[in-house]
Amino acid sequence: MFNNSSKILFLSVMMTGTLITVTSNSWLGAWMGLEINLLSFIPLMSDDSNNFKSSEASLKYFLTQALASTVLLFAVIILMLKNHLNNDINETFTSTIILSSLLLKSGAAPFHFWFPNLMEGMTWMNALMLMTWQKIAPLMLISYLNMSNFLLVSVILSVMVGALGGLNQTSLRKLMAFSSINHLGWMLSALMISESIWLTYFMFYSFLSLVLTFMFNNFKLYHLNQLFSWFTNSKILKFTLFMNFLSLGGLPPFLGFFPKWVLIQELTFYSQYFQLFILMMSTLITLFFYLRICYSAFMLNYYEINWVKTLQTQNFSMNFYLTMSFFSIFGLFLISMFYFTL
Amino acid sequence: MKYLSICSISFFNLISISIIFFLCSLYFLLNNLVYFIEWEVVSLNSTSIVMTFLFDWMSLLFMSFVLMIASLVIFYSKEYMSGDININRFIMLVLMFVLSMMLLIISPNLISILLGWDGLGLVSYCLVIYFQNVKSYNAGMLTALSNRIGDVALLLAIAWMLNYGSWNYIFYLEMMQSESEMMIIGSLVMLAAMTKSAQIPFSSWLPAAMAAPTPVSALVHSSTLVTAGIYLLIRFNMLLVNSWLGQLLLLLSGLTMFMAGLGANFEFDLKKIIALSTLSQLGLMMSILSMGFYKLAFFHLLTHALFKALLFMCAGAIIHNMNNSQDIRLMGGLSIHMPLSSACFNVSNLALCGMPFLAGFYSKDMILEIVMISNINIFSFFLYFFSTGLTVCYSLRLVYYSMTGDLNCGSLNMLNDESWVMLRGMLGLLVMSIIGGSMLNWLIFPVPYMICLPIYMKLLTLFVCIFGGIFGYLISVMNLYSLNKSLKFYKISSFLGSMWFMPYMSTYGIIFYPLNYGQMVVKSFDQGWSEYFGGQHLYNKLVNYSSTLFLIHNNNLKIYLLLFVIWVLILLNFLLFM
C-alpha cells in the first residue's frame, strides 16, 4: 500500500482534512475539511486498479459522501440565514438535518445502507480506515449538536442492525462492517454521555479492529470458511485470532469489554436503563455469532482445502501481531492491575 | 521389607493397642470405673459443642475387640491382597475405617459421634468400590446412600437435641425419657441405627456390600460397620424400653432375622450366605436389645464378631483356592483338600449355630432363654426360635455343599491350605471363637442370670437346632435324579430367596418413578418446549429478522440516496411551514 508515493500524498491530505474538520470553529470550515478528506480518500480506495469492485466502491462512497456534504452545507447555510450568520444550533429541524447528514457520513443506522456494500469492495487496509479514521470527523461534529432524541433512535437502530446484520454473514468484510455499525451505536451512545468516554471507546475499538484487520490483510482472508481452514497448522495463531474476535465482541475477560464496561457504568449512573438494555441485548447477539464462529473453528476441522497453502510467515511480522494480540486479550487484566497500583 | 510392610507395622500397632485396651477394660470392670473426658470446642448462647470421650468397660472392651480383629484382618490381608498394587491404599482405608469406629465407640455426644458415623459411611463406600467395576460401584452407591439416610436421621436428632442445650445425650436420656421431644430423638436415632445395622427396610445394602474385598467383609461384618447401629442403640437403650419404639424395633428386627435366615437357605454365593447370616445375627442382637437386655446384646455382639470374622477369613481362603469363584455348588470335599482352613470354617460355623461350649453358644443360648422367661407375644417367640433353626439349617447346608462329597470345580485346580500368613491370622481367631464365649460370659456377668424354665422349654433351643440341622441336610441332599422342589413353588422361593424383594425395592422401587418423570421432564422441557421456545426459537427468530433486514439491504444505492433526500425534504418541510 505504501509503495506508491501518491498514496503518501493522499493519505496525508486525508488526515489533514479530518484535522481541519475537528479543529475548525465554524460549520463552513468543518464542511471544507470533510470535503478535503473525501476527495483524498477516493483515490486511496481505488488503488487496486485490477479490481472493478474497488472502483465501484469508490464511486459509491463519493456519491454518498457528496450527497451528505451537500445536505450539510445546505443545512448550515439555512441555519446561518435564520440565525443571522450566528453559529447557534438550537434550531430543532435544522440540526436534525445536520445530524442526518453526519450520520449518513459516518454510516450510522438509518443511513447505513451504503456501508456494508462499500466494504465488500475494499481492501482490508482501506476498510480499516473506513471503519476507524473516517468516523472521527463526523462523530466529532455530532458531538457539537445536542440532539438526544434523534440520536437515541440512531443508537438503537445502529446496535440492532449491527447485531442482526452480522448474524447471517459469511463474508468477513461485511461482518466487520456490521460489527462497525454496532460499535458505532455504542459510540454514539457514549457521545451522548461525554466526549472522553467516546474517545476511550473509539480508541479501543480502533485498536481491536487494527489487530484483526492486520491479520486478515496478511493472510488475505475474506470469508469465514477461510478462517476454519487456514490455521490448521498453527493452533496458536488460530486461537489468538478468535480471541481477538471475542475481544472485539466484548466478552468480559478481554480488552473489548473495557470500553463497554465504562459506558455501562456511566449509563447506569444516568439511569439510561432502556437504552442500556437494548445495547447489551444486541451485543449479546453479536457475541453469539462471534462465539458460534469460534466454536466451529475450534471444534471443526475442514481438511478439504488444506493443500492450498501453507502459512505464509515470511512477510508477516508475527511479533507485532502477537504483541498486539496480547494487549487485546489480556488488556483488561493489565488495566485492572494498573488501576490497582494507583 | 518383610517386616516393614504396612501390613506388619499396622498389625503390631493395632494388636498392642488392643491388648492395652483389654487390660484397661478389665481394670475398669473390676473397679466399676467410668472416665469422661470433655473438650469444649465452641460455646454459643449457653449451648456448647464439645468433643467428648467416654471410657467405661464397655467401650474399652469393644475397642479392644475391634482392634484385635482389625489387626488380624490386616495381617491376613498381607497375604490375601499381596498381588494388589494398591495394597497401601487398601490398608490405609482399613486403618481409617478402624479409626472412625474408635471415634464412634468412645463418643457419648451426638455431634462427636457423627464424626465417626460419617467416617464409617465414607470409608465403607471407598472400600466397597475398591475393586473398581460397575458391580462394586453400584453396591457402593447402595451402601453409601442407605447409610446416608441414617446420617440424615442423626443430623435431625442433633437439631432436636438443641432443645436441651447440650448434645451429651447420656445426661438426658433418663431424665427426659418420658418427654415427646426425647421420643422424637429416640426414633431418629433408632432410624439411624437401623440403616447402619441393615434392619428390614434397609437390608439390601448388606449383601451388596459383599463386592468389597473379603478382608473388608470380615472386618465390616464382624465388629465395625454393622455393629455401629447396635452399639448406638446400646447407648440409647433407655429410650427403647417400655415404649412403642422398642416394640416396633422388636418386630422389625425379628422379621429381619427371619428374612435373612430364609434367604440364606436359597443363596448359592458363599459370601452372600455369610452376609445373610450376619444379618440374621444382627436381627437377633437388635431384638434382644429392643427388649431391654443391652448387656446380652453386647455380649452377642462380641462373640459374633469373633466367629464371623473367622468365617469370612476362611471364606476368603476358600475363594482364593477356587480361582475366585464364590459359588458353593462348585465346591465340595474341601475338608480333605484344605484341612486346617476347613477346621476353622467348621468351628466358626458351629459357633454360629450355637454348638455348646463354642463362642456362640453362651450368648445365643442365654438370649433365647431370657426370651423364654420374658413377657413376649407368640409371634416374636416364633420368629426367635424359627430363625435359630434356620441358622443351623443354612449352616449345615453350607457345610454339606462345601465340605463333603467330591470337588465340583473345574479340572486342573490345585487345592491346598493357604500360606502360613493367612492361616496364622485365622488360627488366632480360631482360639478366640472357641474360648471367647465363656471368657466373656465370666467377665461381663459376674452375677449369673437366674433362669427358671421347665425341662421342655429348656430343651426347646436344642431341639430347634437339631431339627434345623436335620432339615438343612435333607433339603440340600442331591443325587442324580433329584428334583429341585423349590422350582415347584417358584414365586414363593424367588420371594424368599431375594430377601423379600428388598434389593429391588430399595433400588428400582425408589428410583423408578423419579427416573421416569425425570426422563419425561428432560424430553418435554429441557429438550422439548424450553428448547423450542428458548434457544432454538430465539435463534430462528433472529435469523429470520436478519433475513428480513437484508430485503432492505439488497437494493440499489440510488434508492437509499433518494430515501435520504426525501427525509431531508420532509424535515425541510417542517422547517419551512411550522
Short mmCIF file of C-alpha atoms in Angstrom, two decimals, chain A residues 122-255:
data_model
loop_
_atom_site.label_atom_id
_atom_site.label_comp_id
_atom_site.label_asym_id
_atom_site.label_seq_id
_atom_site.Cartn_x
_atom_site.Cartn_y
_atom_site.Cartn_z
CA MET A 122 -12.37 -2.67 -0.47
CA THR A 123 -9.01 -3.96 0.57
CA TRP A 124 -8.58 -4.61 4.26
CA MET A 125 -6.43 -1.58 4.93
CA ASN A 126 -8.93 0.71 3.28
CA ALA A 127 -11.68 -0.99 5.20
CA LEU A 128 -9.79 -0.33 8.39
CA MET A 129 -9.51 3.33 7.53
CA LEU A 130 -13.17 3.50 6.68
CA MET A 131 -14.14 1.81 9.92
CA THR A 132 -11.95 3.94 12.15
CA TRP A 133 -10.35 7.10 10.83
CA GLN A 134 -13.23 8.17 8.65
CA LYS A 135 -15.52 8.14 11.67
CA ILE A 136 -13.58 10.75 13.59
CA ALA A 137 -14.73 13.83 11.75
CA PRO A 138 -18.48 13.15 11.58
CA LEU A 139 -18.60 11.89 15.16
CA MET A 140 -16.75 14.94 16.37
CA LEU A 141 -19.26 17.15 14.58
CA ILE A 142 -22.15 15.16 16.03
CA SER A 143 -20.80 15.86 19.47
CA TYR A 144 -21.37 19.56 18.84
CA LEU A 145 -25.07 19.01 18.36
CA ASN A 146 -27.05 18.41 21.49
CA MET A 147 -29.84 16.43 19.88
CA SER A 148 -30.56 13.50 22.08
CA ASN A 149 -33.90 12.25 20.72
CA PHE A 150 -32.97 11.55 17.15
CA LEU A 151 -29.54 10.38 18.22
CA LEU A 152 -31.16 7.87 20.55
CA VAL A 153 -33.17 6.49 17.64
CA SER A 154 -29.99 6.17 15.69
CA VAL A 155 -28.22 4.44 18.59
CA ILE A 156 -30.95 1.85 18.98
CA LEU A 157 -31.25 1.21 15.27
CA SER A 158 -27.47 1.00 14.87
CA VAL A 159 -26.93 -1.61 17.51
CA MET A 160 -29.87 -3.67 16.31
CA VAL A 161 -28.94 -3.50 12.65
CA GLY A 162 -25.34 -4.29 13.53
CA ALA A 163 -26.34 -7.29 15.56
CA LEU A 164 -28.93 -8.69 13.20
CA GLY A 165 -26.97 -7.97 10.05
CA GLY A 166 -23.93 -9.90 11.17
CA LEU A 167 -25.94 -12.96 12.06
CA ASN A 168 -26.18 -14.40 8.57
CA GLN A 169 -22.87 -13.22 7.21
CA THR A 170 -20.21 -15.38 5.70
CA SER A 171 -18.20 -12.52 4.29
CA LEU A 172 -15.67 -11.24 6.77
CA ARG A 173 -15.71 -7.70 5.41
CA LYS A 174 -19.47 -7.46 5.75
CA LEU A 175 -19.21 -8.98 9.16
CA MET A 176 -16.75 -6.32 10.16
CA ALA A 177 -18.99 -3.68 8.60
CA PHE A 178 -21.95 -4.73 10.68
CA SER A 179 -19.76 -5.03 13.71
CA SER A 180 -18.66 -1.49 12.99
CA ILE A 181 -22.26 -0.32 12.80
CA ASN A 182 -22.94 -1.98 16.11
CA HIS A 183 -19.94 -0.34 17.70
CA LEU A 184 -20.97 2.94 16.15
CA GLY A 185 -24.21 2.63 18.08
CA TRP A 186 -22.25 2.27 21.28
CA MET A 187 -20.04 5.18 20.33
CA LEU A 188 -22.99 7.45 19.65
CA SER A 189 -24.39 6.43 22.99
CA ALA A 190 -21.06 7.29 24.58
CA LEU A 191 -21.14 10.64 22.77
CA MET A 192 -24.39 11.49 24.49
CA ILE A 193 -22.76 10.96 27.88
CA SER A 194 -19.35 12.51 27.50
CA GLU A 195 -16.68 13.09 24.92
CA SER A 196 -13.93 11.37 26.86
CA ILE A 197 -15.86 8.13 27.08
CA TRP A 198 -16.46 8.33 23.36
CA LEU A 199 -12.75 8.87 22.84
CA THR A 200 -11.91 5.89 25.02
CA TYR A 201 -14.38 3.72 23.21
CA PHE A 202 -13.16 4.89 19.83
CA MET A 203 -9.52 4.21 20.64
CA PHE A 204 -10.16 0.77 21.97
CA TYR A 205 -12.37 -0.08 19.05
CA SER A 206 -9.75 1.16 16.60
CA PHE A 207 -7.07 -0.89 18.28
CA LEU A 208 -9.10 -4.09 18.25
CA SER A 209 -10.09 -3.55 14.64
CA LEU A 210 -6.48 -2.94 13.78
CA VAL A 211 -5.37 -6.23 15.26
CA LEU A 212 -7.98 -8.23 13.41
CA THR A 213 -7.66 -6.37 10.14
CA PHE A 214 -3.91 -6.71 10.22
CA MET A 215 -4.30 -10.45 10.41
CA PHE A 216 -6.94 -10.59 7.70
CA ASN A 217 -4.87 -8.43 5.45
CA ASN A 218 -1.75 -10.52 5.87
CA PHE A 219 -3.43 -13.76 5.03
CA LYS A 220 -5.94 -12.32 2.57
CA LEU A 221 -8.87 -13.68 4.48
CA TYR A 222 -12.21 -12.59 3.11
CA HIS A 223 -14.61 -15.37 4.04
CA LEU A 224 -15.44 -17.35 7.11
CA ASN A 225 -14.54 -20.75 5.74
CA GLN A 226 -11.02 -19.47 5.17
CA LEU A 227 -10.77 -18.92 8.90
CA PHE A 228 -11.66 -22.52 9.56
CA SER A 229 -9.20 -23.95 7.12
CA TRP A 230 -6.31 -21.52 7.17
CA PHE A 231 -4.72 -22.06 10.53
CA THR A 232 -4.82 -25.80 10.79
CA ASN A 233 -1.06 -25.89 11.12
CA SER A 234 -0.78 -23.15 13.70
CA LYS A 235 -3.03 -23.58 16.66
CA ILE A 236 -1.70 -20.51 18.44
CA LEU A 237 -2.45 -18.18 15.58
CA LYS A 238 -5.92 -19.64 15.22
CA PHE A 239 -6.54 -19.33 18.91
CA THR A 240 -5.33 -15.76 19.23
CA LEU A 241 -7.27 -14.75 16.15
CA PHE A 242 -10.51 -15.95 17.64
CA MET A 243 -9.67 -14.48 20.99
CA ASN A 244 -9.34 -11.18 19.20
CA PHE A 245 -12.71 -11.79 17.63
CA LEU A 246 -14.23 -12.31 21.05
CA SER A 247 -12.39 -9.30 22.35
CA LEU A 248 -13.92 -7.19 19.59
CA GLY A 249 -17.30 -8.62 20.51
CA GLY A 250 -16.77 -7.50 24.10
CA LEU A 251 -16.56 -10.74 26.02
CA PRO A 252 -15.60 -9.86 29.60
CA PRO A 253 -12.12 -11.17 30.25
CA PHE A 254 -10.79 -9.47 27.15
CA LEU A 255 -9.92 -5.89 26.43
#
